[in-house]
CSV table of C-alpha atoms in Angstrom, one decimal:
chain,number,residue,atom,x,y,z
A,1,MET,CA,-6.6,-133.6,-8.1
A,2,ASP,CA,-4.0,-133.0,-5.5
A,3,ASP,CA,-4.2,-134.0,-1.9
A,4,LYS,CA,-3.6,-130.7,-0.2
A,5,PHE,CA,-5.8,-129.6,2.6
A,6,VAL,CA,-8.8,-127.5,1.5
A,7,PRO,CA,-10.5,-125.5,4.2
A,8,ASN,CA,-14.0,-126.8,5.2
A,9,ILE,CA,-15.6,-123.4,4.3
A,10,VAL,CA,-14.3,-123.8,0.7
A,11,VAL,CA,-15.6,-127.4,0.5
A,12,GLY,CA,-19.0,-126.0,1.8
A,13,ARG,CA,-19.3,-123.7,-1.2
A,14,LEU,CA,-18.6,-126.4,-3.9
A,15,PRO,CA,-22.1,-127.9,-3.6
A,16,LEU,CA,-23.6,-124.4,-4.2
A,17,TYR,CA,-21.5,-124.0,-7.3
A,18,LEU,CA,-22.6,-127.5,-8.5
A,19,ARG,CA,-26.2,-126.8,-7.8
A,20,THR,CA,-26.1,-123.6,-9.8
A,21,LEU,CA,-24.3,-125.2,-12.7
A,22,GLN,CA,-26.9,-128.0,-12.8
A,23,LEU,CA,-29.7,-125.5,-12.9
A,24,MET,CA,-27.9,-123.6,-15.7
A,25,SER,CA,-27.6,-126.8,-17.6
A,26,GLN,CA,-31.3,-127.5,-17.2
A,27,GLU,CA,-31.9,-124.0,-18.7
A,28,GLY,CA,-30.0,-125.2,-21.8
A,29,ARG,CA,-26.9,-123.2,-21.0
A,30,ARG,CA,-23.4,-124.3,-22.1
A,31,VAL,CA,-20.9,-121.8,-20.8
A,32,THR,CA,-20.7,-119.5,-17.7
A,33,SER,CA,-18.2,-117.3,-15.9
A,34,SER,CA,-17.1,-116.7,-12.4
A,35,GLN,CA,-18.9,-113.3,-12.7
A,36,GLU,CA,-22.3,-114.9,-13.5
A,37,LEU,CA,-21.9,-117.6,-10.9
A,38,GLY,CA,-21.1,-114.9,-8.4
A,39,GLU,CA,-24.1,-112.8,-9.2
A,40,ARG,CA,-26.4,-115.8,-8.9
A,41,LEU,CA,-24.9,-116.8,-5.5
A,42,GLY,CA,-24.0,-113.5,-3.9
A,43,ILE,CA,-20.4,-114.5,-3.8
A,44,SER,CA,-17.6,-112.5,-5.4
A,45,ALA,CA,-16.2,-113.7,-8.8
A,46,ALA,CA,-12.7,-113.6,-7.3
A,47,GLN,CA,-13.7,-115.9,-4.4
A,48,ILE,CA,-15.2,-118.4,-6.8
A,49,ARG,CA,-12.0,-118.4,-9.0
A,50,LYS,CA,-9.9,-118.8,-5.9
A,51,ASP,CA,-12.0,-121.7,-4.5
A,52,LEU,CA,-12.0,-123.6,-7.9
A,53,SER,CA,-8.2,-123.0,-8.4
A,54,GLN,CA,-7.6,-125.2,-5.3
A,55,PHE,CA,-8.7,-128.1,-7.4
A,56,GLY,CA,-7.2,-127.4,-10.8
A,57,GLU,CA,-7.7,-125.3,-14.0
A,58,PHE,CA,-11.3,-125.4,-15.1
A,59,GLY,CA,-11.7,-122.4,-17.3
A,60,LYS,CA,-9.8,-120.4,-19.8
A,61,GLN,CA,-9.2,-116.6,-19.5
A,62,GLY,CA,-11.8,-114.9,-21.6
A,63,THR,CA,-13.9,-118.0,-22.6
A,64,GLY,CA,-15.3,-118.9,-19.2
A,65,TYR,CA,-16.2,-122.3,-17.9
A,66,SER,CA,-17.8,-125.1,-19.8
A,67,ILE,CA,-20.8,-125.9,-17.7
A,68,ASP,CA,-20.8,-129.6,-18.5
A,69,PHE,CA,-17.1,-130.0,-17.8
A,70,LEU,CA,-17.1,-128.0,-14.5
A,71,THR,CA,-20.2,-130.0,-13.4
A,72,ASP,CA,-18.4,-133.2,-14.0
A,73,GLN,CA,-15.3,-132.0,-12.2
A,74,LEU,CA,-17.3,-130.9,-9.2
A,75,ARG,CA,-19.2,-134.1,-9.1
A,76,GLN,CA,-15.9,-136.0,-9.0
A,77,ILE,CA,-14.4,-133.7,-6.3
A,78,LEU,CA,-17.5,-134.0,-4.1
A,79,HIS,CA,-17.7,-137.8,-4.8
A,80,VAL,CA,-21.3,-137.5,-6.2
A,81,ASN,CA,-20.3,-138.9,-9.6
A,82,LYS,CA,-21.7,-142.0,-8.0
A,83,VAL,CA,-25.0,-142.4,-6.2
A,84,TRP,CA,-24.9,-142.9,-2.4
A,85,ASP,CA,-27.4,-145.0,-0.6
A,86,VAL,CA,-29.1,-143.2,2.2
A,87,ALA,CA,-31.0,-144.4,5.3
A,88,VAL,CA,-33.7,-142.3,7.0
A,89,VAL,CA,-34.3,-142.9,10.6
A,90,GLY,CA,-37.4,-141.6,12.3
A,91,ILE,CA,-40.4,-141.4,9.9
A,92,GLY,CA,-42.4,-138.6,11.5
A,93,ASP,CA,-43.4,-135.5,9.4
A,94,VAL,CA,-39.8,-134.6,8.6
A,95,GLY,CA,-38.7,-138.2,7.8
A,96,HIS,CA,-41.8,-138.6,5.7
A,97,ALA,CA,-41.0,-135.5,3.7
A,98,LEU,CA,-37.4,-136.7,3.3
A,99,ALA,CA,-38.5,-140.1,2.0
A,100,ARG,CA,-40.7,-138.4,-0.6
A,101,TYR,CA,-38.2,-135.6,-1.4
A,102,GLN,CA,-37.7,-135.3,-5.2
A,103,GLY,CA,-34.6,-133.1,-4.8
A,104,PHE,CA,-32.0,-136.0,-4.4
A,105,THR,CA,-32.3,-137.1,-8.0
A,106,ASP,CA,-29.2,-136.4,-10.1
A,107,ARG,CA,-27.4,-135.0,-7.1
A,108,GLY,CA,-25.7,-138.1,-5.8
A,109,PHE,CA,-28.1,-139.7,-3.3
A,110,ARG,CA,-31.0,-142.1,-3.2
A,111,ILE,CA,-33.0,-143.3,-0.2
A,112,VAL,CA,-32.8,-147.0,0.3
A,113,LEU,CA,-33.8,-147.8,3.9
A,114,LEU,CA,-36.4,-146.2,6.3
A,115,PHE,CA,-36.6,-147.0,10.0
A,116,ASP,CA,-39.0,-146.2,12.8
A,117,ASN,CA,-39.8,-147.7,16.2
A,118,ASP,CA,-43.6,-147.2,15.9
A,119,PRO,CA,-45.3,-150.6,15.3
A,120,ASN,CA,-48.1,-148.8,13.5
A,121,LYS,CA,-45.6,-147.4,10.9
A,122,VAL,CA,-43.3,-150.5,10.6
A,123,GLY,CA,-44.2,-152.4,7.4
A,124,THR,CA,-46.1,-149.5,5.8
A,125,ASN,CA,-44.8,-147.8,2.7
A,126,VAL,CA,-43.6,-144.2,2.2
A,127,GLY,CA,-42.4,-142.9,-1.1
A,128,GLY,CA,-42.1,-146.4,-2.4
A,129,TYR,CA,-40.0,-147.7,0.6
A,130,ASN,CA,-41.0,-150.0,3.4
A,131,ILE,CA,-40.4,-148.8,6.9
A,132,HIS,CA,-38.3,-151.2,8.9
A,133,GLU,CA,-38.2,-151.8,12.7
A,134,LEU,CA,-35.5,-149.8,14.5
A,135,SER,CA,-34.2,-153.1,16.1
A,136,GLN,CA,-33.2,-154.3,12.6
A,137,MET,CA,-31.4,-151.1,11.7
A,138,VAL,CA,-27.8,-152.0,12.6
A,139,ASN,CA,-27.9,-155.3,10.7
A,140,LEU,CA,-29.7,-153.9,7.6
A,141,ILE,CA,-27.4,-150.9,7.3
A,142,LYS,CA,-24.3,-153.0,7.8
A,143,ASN,CA,-25.5,-155.6,5.2
A,144,ALA,CA,-26.4,-152.9,2.7
A,145,GLY,CA,-23.1,-151.0,3.3
A,146,VAL,CA,-24.9,-147.7,3.8
A,147,LEU,CA,-22.5,-144.9,4.8
A,148,VAL,CA,-24.9,-142.0,4.8
A,149,ALA,CA,-28.0,-141.4,7.1
A,150,MET,CA,-30.5,-138.7,7.8
A,151,LEU,CA,-31.6,-138.6,11.4
A,152,SER,CA,-35.1,-137.3,12.1
A,153,VAL,CA,-35.9,-138.8,15.5
A,154,PRO,CA,-36.9,-136.8,18.7
A,155,VAL,CA,-34.2,-134.9,20.5
A,156,ASP,CA,-34.0,-137.3,23.4
A,157,GLN,CA,-33.3,-140.3,21.1
A,158,ALA,CA,-30.9,-138.6,18.7
A,159,GLN,CA,-27.6,-139.5,20.4
A,160,LEU,CA,-28.7,-143.0,21.1
A,161,VAL,CA,-29.7,-143.6,17.5
A,162,ALA,CA,-26.6,-141.9,16.2
A,163,ASN,CA,-24.5,-144.3,18.2
A,164,LEU,CA,-26.3,-147.2,16.6
A,165,LEU,CA,-25.8,-145.7,13.1
A,166,ILE,CA,-22.1,-145.4,13.8
A,167,GLN,CA,-22.0,-148.9,15.1
A,168,ALA,CA,-23.6,-150.0,11.8
A,169,GLY,CA,-20.8,-148.2,9.8
A,170,VAL,CA,-22.4,-144.9,8.9
A,171,LYS,CA,-19.8,-142.2,8.3
A,172,SER,CA,-22.0,-139.2,7.5
A,173,ILE,CA,-25.1,-138.1,9.5
A,174,LEU,CA,-27.4,-135.3,8.6
A,175,ASN,CA,-29.2,-134.6,11.9
A,176,TYR,CA,-32.6,-132.9,11.9
A,177,ALA,CA,-33.1,-133.3,15.7
A,178,PRO,CA,-32.4,-129.9,17.2
A,179,ILE,CA,-29.5,-131.1,19.4
A,180,ASN,CA,-25.8,-131.4,18.9
A,181,ILE,CA,-24.6,-135.0,18.9
A,182,SER,CA,-21.1,-136.4,19.7
A,183,VAL,CA,-19.4,-138.6,17.1
A,184,PRO,CA,-15.9,-140.2,17.0
A,185,ALA,CA,-13.2,-139.1,14.6
A,186,GLY,CA,-13.9,-140.3,11.0
A,187,VAL,CA,-17.6,-139.6,11.3
A,188,ARG,CA,-19.1,-136.3,10.2
A,189,VAL,CA,-22.4,-134.6,11.2
A,190,GLN,CA,-24.2,-131.8,9.6
A,191,TYR,CA,-27.3,-130.1,11.1
A,192,ILE,CA,-30.6,-128.9,9.8
A,193,ASP,CA,-32.6,-126.8,12.3
A,194,PRO,CA,-34.8,-124.2,10.8
A,195,VAL,CA,-34.9,-122.2,14.0
A,196,LEU,CA,-31.1,-121.6,13.9
A,197,HIS,CA,-31.6,-120.0,10.5
A,198,LEU,CA,-34.6,-117.9,11.5
A,199,GLN,CA,-32.8,-116.6,14.6
A,200,ARG,CA,-29.9,-115.6,12.5
A,201,MET,CA,-32.3,-113.4,10.5
A,202,THR,CA,-34.3,-111.9,13.4
A,203,TYR,CA,-31.1,-110.6,14.9
A,204,TYR,CA,-31.2,-108.0,12.1
A,205,LEU,CA,-34.9,-107.2,12.5
A,206,GLU,CA,-36.2,-104.6,15.0
B,1,MET,CA,-25.9,-103.7,24.1
B,2,ASP,CA,-23.7,-101.5,21.9
B,3,ASP,CA,-24.2,-101.0,18.2
B,4,LYS,CA,-20.9,-102.1,16.9
B,5,PHE,CA,-20.8,-104.3,13.9
B,6,VAL,CA,-20.7,-108.0,14.7
B,7,PRO,CA,-19.5,-110.4,12.0
B,8,ASN,CA,-22.3,-112.6,10.5
B,9,ILE,CA,-20.4,-115.7,11.4
B,10,VAL,CA,-20.5,-114.7,15.1
B,11,VAL,CA,-24.2,-114.0,14.8
B,12,GLY,CA,-24.7,-117.4,13.3
B,13,ARG,CA,-23.2,-119.1,16.4
B,14,LEU,CA,-25.4,-117.4,18.9
B,15,PRO,CA,-28.5,-119.5,18.1
B,16,LEU,CA,-26.4,-122.6,18.7
B,17,TYR,CA,-25.4,-121.2,22.2
B,18,LEU,CA,-29.0,-120.4,22.9
B,19,ARG,CA,-30.3,-123.8,21.8
B,20,THR,CA,-27.7,-125.5,24.0
B,21,LEU,CA,-28.5,-123.3,27.1
B,22,GLN,CA,-32.2,-124.1,26.6
B,23,LEU,CA,-31.5,-127.8,26.6
B,24,MET,CA,-29.4,-127.5,29.7
B,25,SER,CA,-32.2,-125.6,31.4
B,26,GLN,CA,-34.6,-128.4,30.5
B,27,GLU,CA,-32.1,-130.8,32.1
B,28,GLY,CA,-32.5,-128.8,35.4
B,29,ARG,CA,-29.1,-127.2,35.2
B,30,ARG,CA,-28.4,-123.7,36.6
B,31,VAL,CA,-24.8,-122.8,35.7
B,32,THR,CA,-22.5,-123.7,32.9
B,33,SER,CA,-19.0,-122.6,31.5
B,34,SER,CA,-17.5,-121.8,28.2
B,35,GLN,CA,-15.6,-125.1,28.5
B,36,GLU,CA,-18.8,-127.1,28.8
B,37,LEU,CA,-20.6,-125.2,26.1
B,38,GLY,CA,-17.6,-125.7,23.9
B,39,GLU,CA,-17.5,-129.5,24.5
B,40,ARG,CA,-21.2,-129.9,23.6
B,41,LEU,CA,-20.8,-127.8,20.4
B,42,GLY,CA,-17.4,-128.7,19.2
B,43,ILE,CA,-16.3,-125.1,19.4
B,44,SER,CA,-13.4,-123.9,21.5
B,45,ALA,CA,-14.1,-122.3,24.9
B,46,ALA,CA,-12.0,-119.3,23.9
B,47,GLN,CA,-14.1,-118.8,20.8
B,48,ILE,CA,-17.3,-118.8,22.8
B,49,ARG,CA,-15.9,-116.3,25.3
B,50,LYS,CA,-14.8,-114.1,22.5
B,51,ASP,CA,-18.2,-114.3,20.7
B,52,LEU,CA,-20.1,-113.4,23.9
B,53,SER,CA,-17.7,-110.6,24.9
B,54,GLN,CA,-18.9,-108.7,21.8
B,55,PHE,CA,-22.2,-108.2,23.5
B,56,GLY,CA,-21.3,-107.7,27.1
B,57,GLU,CA,-20.1,-109.3,30.3
B,58,PHE,CA,-22.2,-112.4,31.0
B,59,GLY,CA,-20.1,-114.5,33.4
B,60,LYS,CA,-17.8,-114.1,36.3
B,61,GLN,CA,-14.3,-115.6,36.2
B,62,GLY,CA,-14.4,-118.8,38.2
B,63,THR,CA,-18.2,-119.0,38.6
B,64,GLY,CA,-19.2,-119.5,35.0
B,65,TYR,CA,-22.5,-118.4,33.4
B,66,SER,CA,-25.9,-118.4,34.9
B,67,ILE,CA,-27.9,-120.4,32.3
B,68,ASP,CA,-31.1,-118.4,32.9
B,69,PHE,CA,-29.4,-115.1,32.7
B,70,LEU,CA,-27.4,-115.9,29.6
B,71,THR,CA,-30.5,-117.4,27.9
B,72,ASP,CA,-32.4,-114.2,28.6
B,73,GLN,CA,-29.6,-112.1,27.2
B,74,LEU,CA,-29.2,-114.2,24.0
B,75,ARG,CA,-33.0,-114.1,23.5
B,76,GLN,CA,-32.8,-110.3,23.6
B,77,ILE,CA,-29.8,-110.1,21.4
B,78,LEU,CA,-31.4,-112.4,18.8
B,79,HIS,CA,-34.8,-110.6,19.2
B,80,VAL,CA,-36.5,-113.9,20.1
B,81,ASN,CA,-37.6,-112.6,23.6
B,82,LYS,CA,-40.8,-112.0,21.6
B,83,VAL,CA,-42.7,-114.4,19.3
B,84,TRP,CA,-42.5,-113.8,15.6
B,85,ASP,CA,-45.4,-114.7,13.4
B,86,VAL,CA,-44.4,-116.9,10.4
B,87,ALA,CA,-46.1,-117.6,7.1
B,88,VAL,CA,-45.4,-120.9,5.3
B,89,VAL,CA,-45.8,-120.9,1.5
B,90,GLY,CA,-46.2,-124.1,-0.4
B,91,ILE,CA,-47.8,-126.9,1.6
B,92,GLY,CA,-46.3,-130.0,0.0
B,93,ASP,CA,-44.5,-132.5,2.1
B,94,VAL,CA,-41.9,-130.0,3.4
B,95,GLY,CA,-44.5,-127.3,4.1
B,96,HIS,CA,-46.7,-129.9,5.8
B,97,ALA,CA,-43.8,-130.9,8.1
B,98,LEU,CA,-43.1,-127.3,8.9
B,99,ALA,CA,-46.7,-126.5,9.7
B,100,ARG,CA,-46.7,-129.4,12.2
B,101,TYR,CA,-43.2,-128.9,13.5
B,102,GLN,CA,-43.1,-128.8,17.3
B,103,GLY,CA,-39.6,-127.3,17.4
B,104,PHE,CA,-40.6,-123.6,17.1
B,105,THR,CA,-42.2,-123.5,20.6
B,106,ASP,CA,-40.2,-121.4,23.1
B,107,ARG,CA,-37.7,-120.5,20.4
B,108,GLY,CA,-39.4,-117.3,19.2
B,109,PHE,CA,-41.6,-118.3,16.3
B,110,ARG,CA,-45.1,-119.4,15.6
B,111,ILE,CA,-46.8,-120.3,12.3
B,112,VAL,CA,-49.8,-118.1,11.6
B,113,LEU,CA,-50.5,-118.4,7.9
B,114,LEU,CA,-50.3,-121.2,5.3
B,115,PHE,CA,-50.6,-120.7,1.6
B,116,ASP,CA,-50.8,-123.0,-1.4
B,117,ASN,CA,-52.1,-122.6,-5.0
B,118,ASP,CA,-53.6,-126.1,-5.2
B,119,PRO,CA,-57.5,-125.8,-5.0
B,120,ASN,CA,-57.6,-129.3,-3.4
B,121,LYS,CA,-55.5,-128.0,-0.5
B,122,VAL,CA,-56.9,-124.5,-0.1
B,123,GLY,CA,-59.4,-124.5,2.8
B,124,THR,CA,-58.1,-127.7,4.4
B,125,ASN,CA,-56.4,-127.7,7.8
B,126,VAL,CA,-52.8,-128.7,8.6
B,127,GLY,CA,-51.5,-128.6,12.1
B,128,GLY,CA,-54.5,-126.5,13.2
B,129,TYR,CA,-54.0,-123.9,10.4
B,130,ASN,CA,-56.2,-123.3,7.4
B,131,ILE,CA,-54.4,-123.2,4.0
B,132,HIS,CA,-55.2,-120.0,2.1
B,133,GLU,CA,-55.1,-119.4,-1.6
B,134,LEU,CA,-51.8,-118.0,-2.9
B,135,SER,CA,-53.7,-115.1,-4.5
B,136,GLN,CA,-54.6,-113.8,-1.1
B,137,MET,CA,-51.1,-114.0,0.2
B,138,VAL,CA,-49.9,-110.4,-0.3
B,139,ASN,CA,-53.0,-108.9,1.4
B,140,LEU,CA,-53.2,-111.4,4.3
B,141,ILE,CA,-49.5,-111.1,5.1
B,142,LYS,CA,-49.6,-107.3,4.8
B,143,ASN,CA,-52.6,-107.0,7.1
B,144,ALA,CA,-51.1,-109.4,9.7
B,145,GLY,CA,-47.8,-107.6,9.6
B,146,VAL,CA,-45.9,-110.9,9.1
B,147,LEU,CA,-42.2,-110.3,8.6
B,148,VAL,CA,-40.9,-113.9,8.5
B,149,ALA,CA,-41.7,-116.5,5.9
B,150,MET,CA,-40.7,-120.1,5.0
B,151,LEU,CA,-40.7,-120.9,1.3
B,152,SER,CA,-41.3,-124.5,0.3
B,153,VAL,CA,-42.6,-124.1,-3.3
B,154,PRO,CA,-41.1,-125.8,-6.4
B,155,VAL,CA,-37.8,-124.4,-7.8
B,156,ASP,CA,-39.4,-122.7,-10.8
B,157,GLN,CA,-41.8,-120.7,-8.5
B,158,ALA,CA,-39.4,-119.7,-5.8
B,159,GLN,CA,-38.3,-116.4,-7.2
B,160,LEU,CA,-41.8,-115.3,-8.2
B,161,VAL,CA,-43.3,-116.2,-4.8
B,162,ALA,CA,-40.3,-114.5,-3.0
B,163,ASN,CA,-41.0,-111.3,-4.9
B,164,LEU,CA,-44.6,-111.4,-3.7
B,165,LEU,CA,-43.5,-112.0,-0.1
B,166,ILE,CA,-41.2,-109.0,-0.3
B,167,GLN,CA,-44.0,-106.9,-1.8
B,168,ALA,CA,-46.1,-108.0,1.2
B,169,GLY,CA,-43.4,-106.7,3.6
B,170,VAL,CA,-41.6,-109.9,4.5
B,171,LYS,CA,-38.0,-109.2,5.6
B,172,SER,CA,-36.7,-112.7,6.4
B,173,ILE,CA,-37.2,-115.7,4.1
B,174,LEU,CA,-36.1,-119.2,4.9
B,175,ASN,CA,-36.0,-120.9,1.5
B,176,TYR,CA,-36.4,-124.6,1.1
B,177,ALA,CA,-36.5,-124.6,-2.7
B,178,PRO,CA,-33.0,-125.7,-3.9
B,179,ILE,CA,-32.3,-122.5,-5.8
B,180,ASN,CA,-30.7,-119.2,-4.9
B,181,ILE,CA,-33.1,-116.2,-4.9
B,182,SER,CA,-32.4,-112.5,-5.4
B,183,VAL,CA,-33.7,-110.1,-2.8
B,184,PRO,CA,-33.3,-106.3,-2.4
B,185,ALA,CA,-31.2,-104.7,0.4
B,186,GLY,CA,-33.0,-105.0,3.8
B,187,VAL,CA,-34.3,-108.5,3.1
B,188,ARG,CA,-32.4,-111.6,4.2
B,189,VAL,CA,-32.6,-115.1,2.9
B,190,GLN,CA,-31.3,-118.3,4.5
B,191,TYR,CA,-31.3,-121.6,2.7
B,192,ILE,CA,-32.1,-125.2,3.7
B,193,ASP,CA,-31.2,-127.8,1.2
B,194,PRO,CA,-30.3,-131.2,2.6
B,195,VAL,CA,-28.2,-132.1,-0.5
B,196,LEU,CA,-25.7,-129.3,0.1
B,197,HIS,CA,-25.1,-130.7,3.6
B,198,LEU,CA,-24.8,-134.3,2.3
B,199,GLN,CA,-22.3,-133.3,-0.5
B,200,ARG,CA,-20.2,-131.4,2.1
B,201,MET,CA,-19.8,-134.8,3.8
B,202,THR,CA,-19.3,-137.1,0.9
B,203,TYR,CA,-16.3,-134.9,-0.1
B,204,TYR,CA,-14.6,-136.6,2.8
B,205,LEU,CA,-15.7,-140.1,2.0
B,206,GLU,CA,-13.9,-142.5,-0.4
């Protein structure tokens, strides 16, 4: 692995490649090609070869990619050859769904801490995890060394809670509140807002 | 509005601009600038001006943008100056959260139909909507003229259910199942998979 700069848009495609390889592996497959990956993903085979070539030589001309080998390599590149502990803050409907989401398994993440400020929720159990009081969040996250958090609090609390997460040492925030939040250098935010995706599609509808 | 081709990546930023303008309006604001929008979104002011200039002249040099006017224009461009009826298929935790999600209001979408194939769920009510049997889906969607659907079924059912949605006339699918699905020309898919976003961030972590 060399240390050269890789464009963010290329990094963003690697999880798609990894997800597809893991599905192929579950189907009992051993070998694939940039053509097949491209067809499954709607990305050109040339783009996939170019993206992967930024990180090394993973396939042989004519024989394709070993699915297991390329999966291992991508897991290393994306740093999900380990399991990251994740905190979920805000256990409304979305947080509840995240706490019980089965899709994290084998993909590098596990929920370890849940937080909410509703006294009726604190102490109750969702998906096998106790909900902790928001006031304990900074200490518990700091002590557990959690670096990744999912934020599913109301819009008007998102920036405030994000500030606390950063204070606790969190470096990666997946924000479900439909508002952009400010973070210092060294902290990354990604956003999930279904309406942004829906509006991207209605643009093309009459 | 002219009919020239606008790159998909530009279209994808318009919902971000609209969301930010709507938040500013809720804050009681009347006027903004490409500089301020850029700071809130982490996008350069020049990029925002360039994106908007593809659709017309929305601000005056020195006086900035009228928030109400630009909001109206973006709603027209994105076709969310009307309210789109939306079906949700698969009422597990994610579908449940979508059916009760408050964030669609005033953003161009309303849930009208829920579907599941679990006899224990069919006929029950989530967020004020009855859950219908999956076998009724094609007819009910066709009769209601629904063009937009959110898909939150298990991975191994996603393609099959998507095919039925397309058969029913759906043109825009927001897929929460962590798998890529194939659709014919004229149908669009967007994906929401939290793990893809998390892996994009762990790439940058040690």
